[in-house]
């Protein structure tokens, strides 16, 4: 009985020290190993993009330098584009204080264009039920008009879609305020 308790105690101590070592390493640095998940401490939708400077919708400023690496999450096989546009959803890592107003990105793990669809994440800043459809203009139940002329309109599976009365739509526009919204991307859910 004593031998069993001793063995269980040693196994418990070894397991606890291994777990403590793993969690400390994950919090200290971005993961370079494909066996671990990346550390993300920068995240948001790009509200403004100027050469080397991305301002997120939260107001945080992210500096992109030549040293910034664009590397995908180890769980994905894709590549990460260096082209960040207004409306892009980004996730990354900074060695700076992540709570600072301005940080320099060490890595960008995710950069998804605002078009959504085909497995991408759509940045949403307007939504509502469709009350009327007239050419390139959709009126929502709350009275707002959504201009669809230049928008990428798609269904949940990523395929092109049409908009009909009664559909519920979510979308992204550079300026979502006001009574007329010039949409860039619209996800249509027929209900």
PDB file of C-alpha atoms in Angstrom:
ATOM      1  CA  UNK A   1       0.000   0.000   0.000  1.00  0.00           C
ATOM      2  CA  UNK A   2       2.816   2.447   0.912  1.00  0.00           C
ATOM      3  CA  UNK A   3       4.674   1.573  -2.269  1.00  0.00           C
ATOM      4  CA  UNK A   4       1.556   2.308  -4.374  1.00  0.00           C
ATOM      5  CA  UNK A   5       1.046   5.686  -2.640  1.00  0.00           C
ATOM      6  CA  UNK A   6       4.721   6.547  -3.175  1.00  0.00           C
ATOM      7  CA  UNK A   7       4.506   5.618  -6.880  1.00  0.00           C
ATOM      8  CA  UNK A   8       1.289   7.614  -7.354  1.00  0.00           C
ATOM      9  CA  UNK A   9       2.850  10.590  -5.563  1.00  0.00           C
ATOM     10  CA  UNK A  10       5.931  10.533  -7.825  1.00  0.00           C
ATOM     11  CA  UNK A  11       3.755  10.229 -10.955  1.00  0.00           C
ATOM     12  CA  UNK A  12       1.565  13.147  -9.763  1.00  0.00           C
ATOM     13  CA  UNK A  13       4.616  15.360  -9.147  1.00  0.00           C
ATOM     14  CA  UNK A  14       6.079  14.552 -12.563  1.00  0.00           C
ATOM     15  CA  UNK A  15       2.770  15.274 -14.309  1.00  0.00           C
ATOM     16  CA  UNK A  16       2.336  18.569 -12.439  1.00  0.00           C
ATOM     17  CA  UNK A  17       5.867  19.718 -13.297  1.00  0.00           C
ATOM     18  CA  UNK A  18       5.385  18.805 -16.966  1.00  0.00           C
ATOM     19  CA  UNK A  19       2.073  20.708 -17.126  1.00  0.00           C
ATOM     20  CA  UNK A  20       3.586  23.754 -15.402  1.00  0.00           C
ATOM     21  CA  UNK A  21       6.502  23.758 -17.856  1.00  0.00           C
ATOM     22  CA  UNK A  22       4.168  23.552 -20.866  1.00  0.00           C
ATOM     23  CA  UNK A  23       1.891  26.377 -19.738  1.00  0.00           C
ATOM     24  CA  UNK A  24       4.790  28.685 -18.825  1.00  0.00           C
ATOM     25  CA  UNK A  25       6.359  28.249 -22.278  1.00  0.00           C
ATOM     26  CA  UNK A  26       3.065  28.941 -24.035  1.00  0.00           C
ATOM     27  CA  UNK A  27       2.530  32.231 -22.215  1.00  0.00           C
ATOM     28  CA  UNK A  28       6.088  33.547 -22.633  1.00  0.00           C
ATOM     29  CA  UNK A  29       6.577  33.544 -26.407  1.00  0.00           C
ATOM     30  CA  UNK A  30       4.845  33.020 -29.732  1.00  0.00           C
ATOM     31  CA  UNK A  31       4.847  29.405 -30.722  1.00  0.00           C
ATOM     32  CA  UNK A  32       7.296  28.452 -33.425  1.00  0.00           C
ATOM     33  CA  UNK A  33       6.493  24.770 -33.112  1.00  0.00           C
ATOM     34  CA  UNK A  34       3.753  23.314 -35.293  1.00  0.00           C
ATOM     35  CA  UNK A  35       2.760  21.147 -32.300  1.00  0.00           C
ATOM     36  CA  UNK A  36       1.565  24.184 -30.296  1.00  0.00           C
ATOM     37  CA  UNK A  37      -1.098  26.828 -30.860  1.00  0.00           C
ATOM     38  CA  UNK A  38       0.104  30.380 -31.554  1.00  0.00           C
ATOM     39  CA  UNK A  39      -0.116  33.043 -28.856  1.00  0.00           C
ATOM     40  CA  UNK A  40      -2.533  35.787 -29.929  1.00  0.00           C
ATOM     41  CA  UNK A  41      -2.482  39.122 -28.132  1.00  0.00           C
ATOM     42  CA  UNK A  42      -3.477  41.432 -31.039  1.00  0.00           C
ATOM     43  CA  UNK A  43      -6.918  41.040 -32.603  1.00  0.00           C
ATOM     44  CA  UNK A  44      -9.465  43.182 -34.409  1.00  0.00           C
ATOM     45  CA  UNK A  45     -10.881  44.582 -37.608  1.00  0.00           C
ATOM     46  CA  UNK A  46      -8.758  47.095 -39.531  1.00  0.00           C
ATOM     47  CA  UNK A  47     -10.546  50.469 -39.447  1.00  0.00           C
ATOM     48  CA  UNK A  48      -7.745  52.372 -41.221  1.00  0.00           C
ATOM     49  CA  UNK A  49      -4.628  51.258 -43.084  1.00  0.00           C
ATOM     50  CA  UNK A  50      -1.719  53.500 -44.019  1.00  0.00           C
ATOM     51  CA  UNK A  51       1.739  52.425 -45.080  1.00  0.00           C
ATOM     52  CA  UNK A  52       3.025  50.233 -42.232  1.00  0.00           C
ATOM     53  CA  UNK A  53       0.292  51.322 -39.793  1.00  0.00           C
ATOM     54  CA  UNK A  54      -2.996  49.534 -39.101  1.00  0.00           C
ATOM     55  CA  UNK A  55      -5.574  51.121 -36.810  1.00  0.00           C
ATOM     56  CA  UNK A  56      -8.010  48.553 -35.418  1.00  0.00           C
ATOM     57  CA  UNK A  57     -11.685  49.205 -34.698  1.00  0.00           C
ATOM     58  CA  UNK A  58     -10.776  49.319 -30.986  1.00  0.00           C
ATOM     59  CA  UNK A  59      -8.422  52.275 -31.624  1.00  0.00           C
ATOM     60  CA  UNK A  60      -5.241  50.223 -31.100  1.00  0.00           C
ATOM     61  CA  UNK A  61      -2.482  51.032 -33.596  1.00  0.00           C
ATOM     62  CA  UNK A  62      -0.471  48.088 -34.946  1.00  0.00           C
ATOM     63  CA  UNK A  63       2.823  48.827 -36.675  1.00  0.00           C
ATOM     64  CA  UNK A  64       3.853  46.413 -39.435  1.00  0.00           C
ATOM     65  CA  UNK A  65       7.608  46.360 -40.081  1.00  0.00           C
ATOM     66  CA  UNK A  66       9.898  44.389 -42.366  1.00  0.00           C
ATOM     67  CA  UNK A  67      10.573  42.116 -39.372  1.00  0.00           C
ATOM     68  CA  UNK A  68       6.870  41.301 -38.955  1.00  0.00           C
ATOM     69  CA  UNK A  69       6.329  37.678 -39.953  1.00  0.00           C
ATOM     70  CA  UNK A  70       3.114  36.600 -41.685  1.00  0.00           C
ATOM     71  CA  UNK A  71       2.716  32.959 -40.705  1.00  0.00           C
ATOM     72  CA  UNK A  72      -0.457  30.847 -40.583  1.00  0.00           C
ATOM     73  CA  UNK A  73      -1.849  29.116 -37.533  1.00  0.00           C
ATOM     74  CA  UNK A  74      -0.135  25.690 -37.371  1.00  0.00           C
ATOM     75  CA  UNK A  75      -3.579  24.057 -37.694  1.00  0.00           C
ATOM     76  CA  UNK A  76      -4.166  25.632 -41.121  1.00  0.00           C
ATOM     77  CA  UNK A  77      -2.452  24.858 -44.392  1.00  0.00           C
ATOM     78  CA  UNK A  78      -2.997  28.287 -45.932  1.00  0.00           C
ATOM     79  CA  UNK A  79      -0.756  31.274 -46.260  1.00  0.00           C
ATOM     80  CA  UNK A  80      -1.265  34.688 -44.670  1.00  0.00           C
ATOM     81  CA  UNK A  81      -1.390  37.667 -47.002  1.00  0.00           C
ATOM     82  CA  UNK A  82       0.769  40.705 -46.228  1.00  0.00           C
ATOM     83  CA  UNK A  83      -1.975  42.898 -47.748  1.00  0.00           C
ATOM     84  CA  UNK A  84      -4.140  44.240 -44.935  1.00  0.00           C
ATOM     85  CA  UNK A  85      -7.153  46.263 -46.101  1.00  0.00           C
ATOM     86  CA  UNK A  86      -9.848  48.210 -44.292  1.00  0.00           C
ATOM     87  CA  UNK A  87     -12.296  45.622 -42.963  1.00  0.00           C
ATOM     88  CA  UNK A  88      -9.737  42.818 -42.724  1.00  0.00           C
ATOM     89  CA  UNK A  89      -9.897  40.730 -39.541  1.00  0.00           C
ATOM     90  CA  UNK A  90      -6.384  40.222 -38.138  1.00  0.00           C
ATOM     91  CA  UNK A  91      -4.906  38.265 -35.262  1.00  0.00           C
ATOM     92  CA  UNK A  92      -1.278  38.392 -34.237  1.00  0.00           C
ATOM     93  CA  UNK A  93       1.397  38.540 -31.581  1.00  0.00           C
ATOM     94  CA  UNK A  94       3.423  41.431 -30.207  1.00  0.00           C
ATOM     95  CA  UNK A  95       6.369  41.270 -27.836  1.00  0.00           C
ATOM     96  CA  UNK A  96       5.343  44.776 -26.687  1.00  0.00           C
ATOM     97  CA  UNK A  97       2.854  45.377 -23.888  1.00  0.00           C
ATOM     98  CA  UNK A  98      -0.366  44.189 -25.611  1.00  0.00           C
ATOM     99  CA  UNK A  99      -2.402  46.762 -23.630  1.00  0.00           C
ATOM    100  CA  UNK A 100      -0.412  49.696 -25.059  1.00  0.00           C
ATOM    101  CA  UNK A 101      -2.166  51.998 -27.556  1.00  0.00           C
ATOM    102  CA  UNK A 102       0.550  51.382 -30.190  1.00  0.00           C
ATOM    103  CA  UNK A 103       2.318  48.040 -30.648  1.00  0.00           C
ATOM    104  CA  UNK A 104       4.681  46.535 -33.213  1.00  0.00           C
ATOM    105  CA  UNK A 105       3.475  43.216 -34.617  1.00  0.00           C
ATOM    106  CA  UNK A 106       5.987  40.392 -34.357  1.00  0.00           C
ATOM    107  CA  UNK A 107       3.668  37.970 -36.166  1.00  0.00           C
ATOM    108  CA  UNK A 108       0.373  38.126 -37.984  1.00  0.00           C
ATOM    109  CA  UNK A 109      -1.289  34.723 -37.742  1.00  0.00           C
ATOM    110  CA  UNK A 110      -4.603  35.643 -39.412  1.00  0.00           C
ATOM    111  CA  UNK A 111      -5.495  38.199 -42.097  1.00  0.00           C
ATOM    112  CA  UNK A 112      -8.960  37.587 -43.506  1.00  0.00           C
ATOM    113  CA  UNK A 113     -10.310  39.997 -46.104  1.00  0.00           C
ATOM    114  CA  UNK A 114     -13.668  41.627 -45.369  1.00  0.00           C
ATOM    115  CA  UNK A 115     -15.403  39.670 -48.145  1.00  0.00           C
ATOM    116  CA  UNK A 116     -15.968  36.658 -45.885  1.00  0.00           C
ATOM    117  CA  UNK A 117     -17.457  33.545 -47.477  1.00  0.00           C
ATOM    118  CA  UNK A 118     -15.524  30.462 -48.512  1.00  0.00           C
ATOM    119  CA  UNK A 119     -14.585  29.744 -44.880  1.00  0.00           C
ATOM    120  CA  UNK A 120     -13.500  33.287 -44.087  1.00  0.00           C
ATOM    121  CA  UNK A 121     -14.761  35.377 -41.196  1.00  0.00           C
ATOM    122  CA  UNK A 122     -16.885  38.356 -42.167  1.00  0.00           C
ATOM    123  CA  UNK A 123     -16.382  41.579 -40.247  1.00  0.00           C
ATOM    124  CA  UNK A 124     -19.950  42.662 -39.444  1.00  0.00           C
ATOM    125  CA  UNK A 125     -20.948  46.244 -38.668  1.00  0.00           C
ATOM    126  CA  UNK A 126     -24.586  46.257 -39.864  1.00  0.00           C
ATOM    127  CA  UNK A 127     -27.414  43.714 -39.919  1.00  0.00           C
ATOM    128  CA  UNK A 128     -31.186  43.390 -40.148  1.00  0.00           C
ATOM    129  CA  UNK A 129     -34.234  41.834 -41.753  1.00  0.00           C
ATOM    130  CA  UNK A 130     -35.017  42.834 -45.346  1.00  0.00           C
ATOM    131  CA  UNK A 131     -38.336  44.715 -45.772  1.00  0.00           C
ATOM    132  CA  UNK A 132     -37.973  45.699 -49.457  1.00  0.00           C
ATOM    133  CA  UNK A 133     -35.673  45.087 -52.438  1.00  0.00           C
ATOM    134  CA  UNK A 134     -35.450  47.626 -55.277  1.00  0.00           C
ATOM    135  CA  UNK A 135     -32.657  47.146 -57.841  1.00  0.00           C
ATOM    136  CA  UNK A 136     -29.353  47.826 -56.061  1.00  0.00           C
ATOM    137  CA  UNK A 137     -31.025  49.030 -52.864  1.00  0.00           C
ATOM    138  CA  UNK A 138     -32.296  46.945 -49.943  1.00  0.00           C
ATOM    139  CA  UNK A 139     -34.435  48.507 -47.201  1.00  0.00           C
ATOM    140  CA  UNK A 140     -34.204  46.962 -43.740  1.00  0.00           C
ATOM    141  CA  UNK A 141     -37.120  46.778 -41.290  1.00  0.00           C
ATOM    142  CA  UNK A 142     -35.556  49.610 -39.238  1.00  0.00           C
ATOM    143  CA  UNK A 143     -35.707  51.904 -42.316  1.00  0.00           C
ATOM    144  CA  UNK A 144     -32.001  51.900 -43.194  1.00  0.00           C
ATOM    145  CA  UNK A 145     -31.148  51.505 -46.858  1.00  0.00           C
ATOM    146  CA  UNK A 146     -28.309  49.207 -47.891  1.00  0.00           C
ATOM    147  CA  UNK A 147     -26.763  49.896 -51.303  1.00  0.00           C
ATOM    148  CA  UNK A 148     -25.712  46.556 -52.782  1.00  0.00           C
ATOM    149  CA  UNK A 149     -24.257  47.670 -56.146  1.00  0.00           C
ATOM    150  CA  UNK A 150     -20.572  47.114 -55.339  1.00  0.00           C
ATOM    151  CA  UNK A 151     -21.034  44.454 -52.654  1.00  0.00           C
ATOM    152  CA  UNK A 152     -19.955  40.832 -52.613  1.00  0.00           C
ATOM    153  CA  UNK A 153     -23.264  39.097 -51.727  1.00  0.00           C
ATOM    154  CA  UNK A 154     -22.950  35.483 -50.591  1.00  0.00           C
ATOM    155  CA  UNK A 155     -24.731  32.622 -48.809  1.00  0.00           C
ATOM    156  CA  UNK A 156     -23.397  30.844 -45.681  1.00  0.00           C
ATOM    157  CA  UNK A 157     -21.679  28.227 -47.895  1.00  0.00           C
ATOM    158  CA  UNK A 158     -19.703  30.987 -49.677  1.00  0.00           C
ATOM    159  CA  UNK A 159     -21.629  30.808 -52.958  1.00  0.00           C
ATOM    160  CA  UNK A 160     -23.082  33.902 -54.624  1.00  0.00           C
ATOM    161  CA  UNK A 161     -26.543  34.789 -53.373  1.00  0.00           C
ATOM    162  CA  UNK A 162     -29.509  37.010 -54.119  1.00  0.00           C
ATOM    163  CA  UNK A 163     -31.416  39.075 -51.549  1.00  0.00           C
ATOM    164  CA  UNK A 164     -35.187  38.710 -51.065  1.00  0.00           C
ATOM    165  CA  UNK A 165     -37.775  40.240 -48.740  1.00  0.00           C
ATOM    166  CA  UNK A 166     -37.713  38.403 -45.407  1.00  0.00           C
ATOM    167  CA  UNK A 167     -34.008  37.478 -45.605  1.00  0.00           C
ATOM    168  CA  UNK A 168     -31.805  38.354 -42.673  1.00  0.00           C
ATOM    169  CA  UNK A 169     -28.555  40.005 -43.776  1.00  0.00           C
ATOM    170  CA  UNK A 170     -25.282  40.831 -42.035  1.00  0.00           C
ATOM    171  CA  UNK A 171     -22.583  42.865 -43.673  1.00  0.00           C
ATOM    172  CA  UNK A 172     -19.598  45.144 -43.695  1.00  0.00           C
ATOM    173  CA  UNK A 173     -19.402  48.753 -44.900  1.00  0.00           C
ATOM    174  CA  UNK A 174     -16.595  51.264 -44.462  1.00  0.00           C
ATOM    175  CA  UNK A 175     -19.182  53.748 -43.152  1.00  0.00           C
ATOM    176  CA  UNK A 176     -22.103  51.893 -41.474  1.00  0.00           C
ATOM    177  CA  UNK A 177     -23.672  55.067 -40.001  1.00  0.00           C
ATOM    178  CA  UNK A 178     -26.498  57.036 -41.542  1.00  0.00           C
ATOM    179  CA  UNK A 179     -29.651  56.133 -43.386  1.00  0.00           C
ATOM    180  CA  UNK A 180     -27.857  54.754 -46.496  1.00  0.00           C
ATOM    181  CA  UNK A 181     -25.102  52.166 -46.134  1.00  0.00           C
ATOM    182  CA  UNK A 182     -22.788  51.394 -49.087  1.00  0.00           C
ATOM    183  CA  UNK A 183     -22.094  47.700 -48.393  1.00  0.00           C
ATOM    184  CA  UNK A 184     -18.855  45.962 -49.366  1.00  0.00           C
ATOM    185  CA  UNK A 185     -19.867  42.446 -48.231  1.00  0.00           C
ATOM    186  CA  UNK A 186     -23.234  40.929 -47.354  1.00  0.00           C
ATOM    187  CA  UNK A 187     -24.039  37.504 -45.918  1.00  0.00           C
ATOM    188  CA  UNK A 188     -27.631  36.465 -46.719  1.00  0.00           C
ATOM    189  CA  UNK A 189     -29.526  34.086 -44.480  1.00  0.00           C
ATOM    190  CA  UNK A 190     -32.965  33.174 -45.885  1.00  0.00           C
ATOM    191  CA  UNK A 191     -35.411  32.578 -43.023  1.00  0.00           C
TER     192      UNK A 191
END
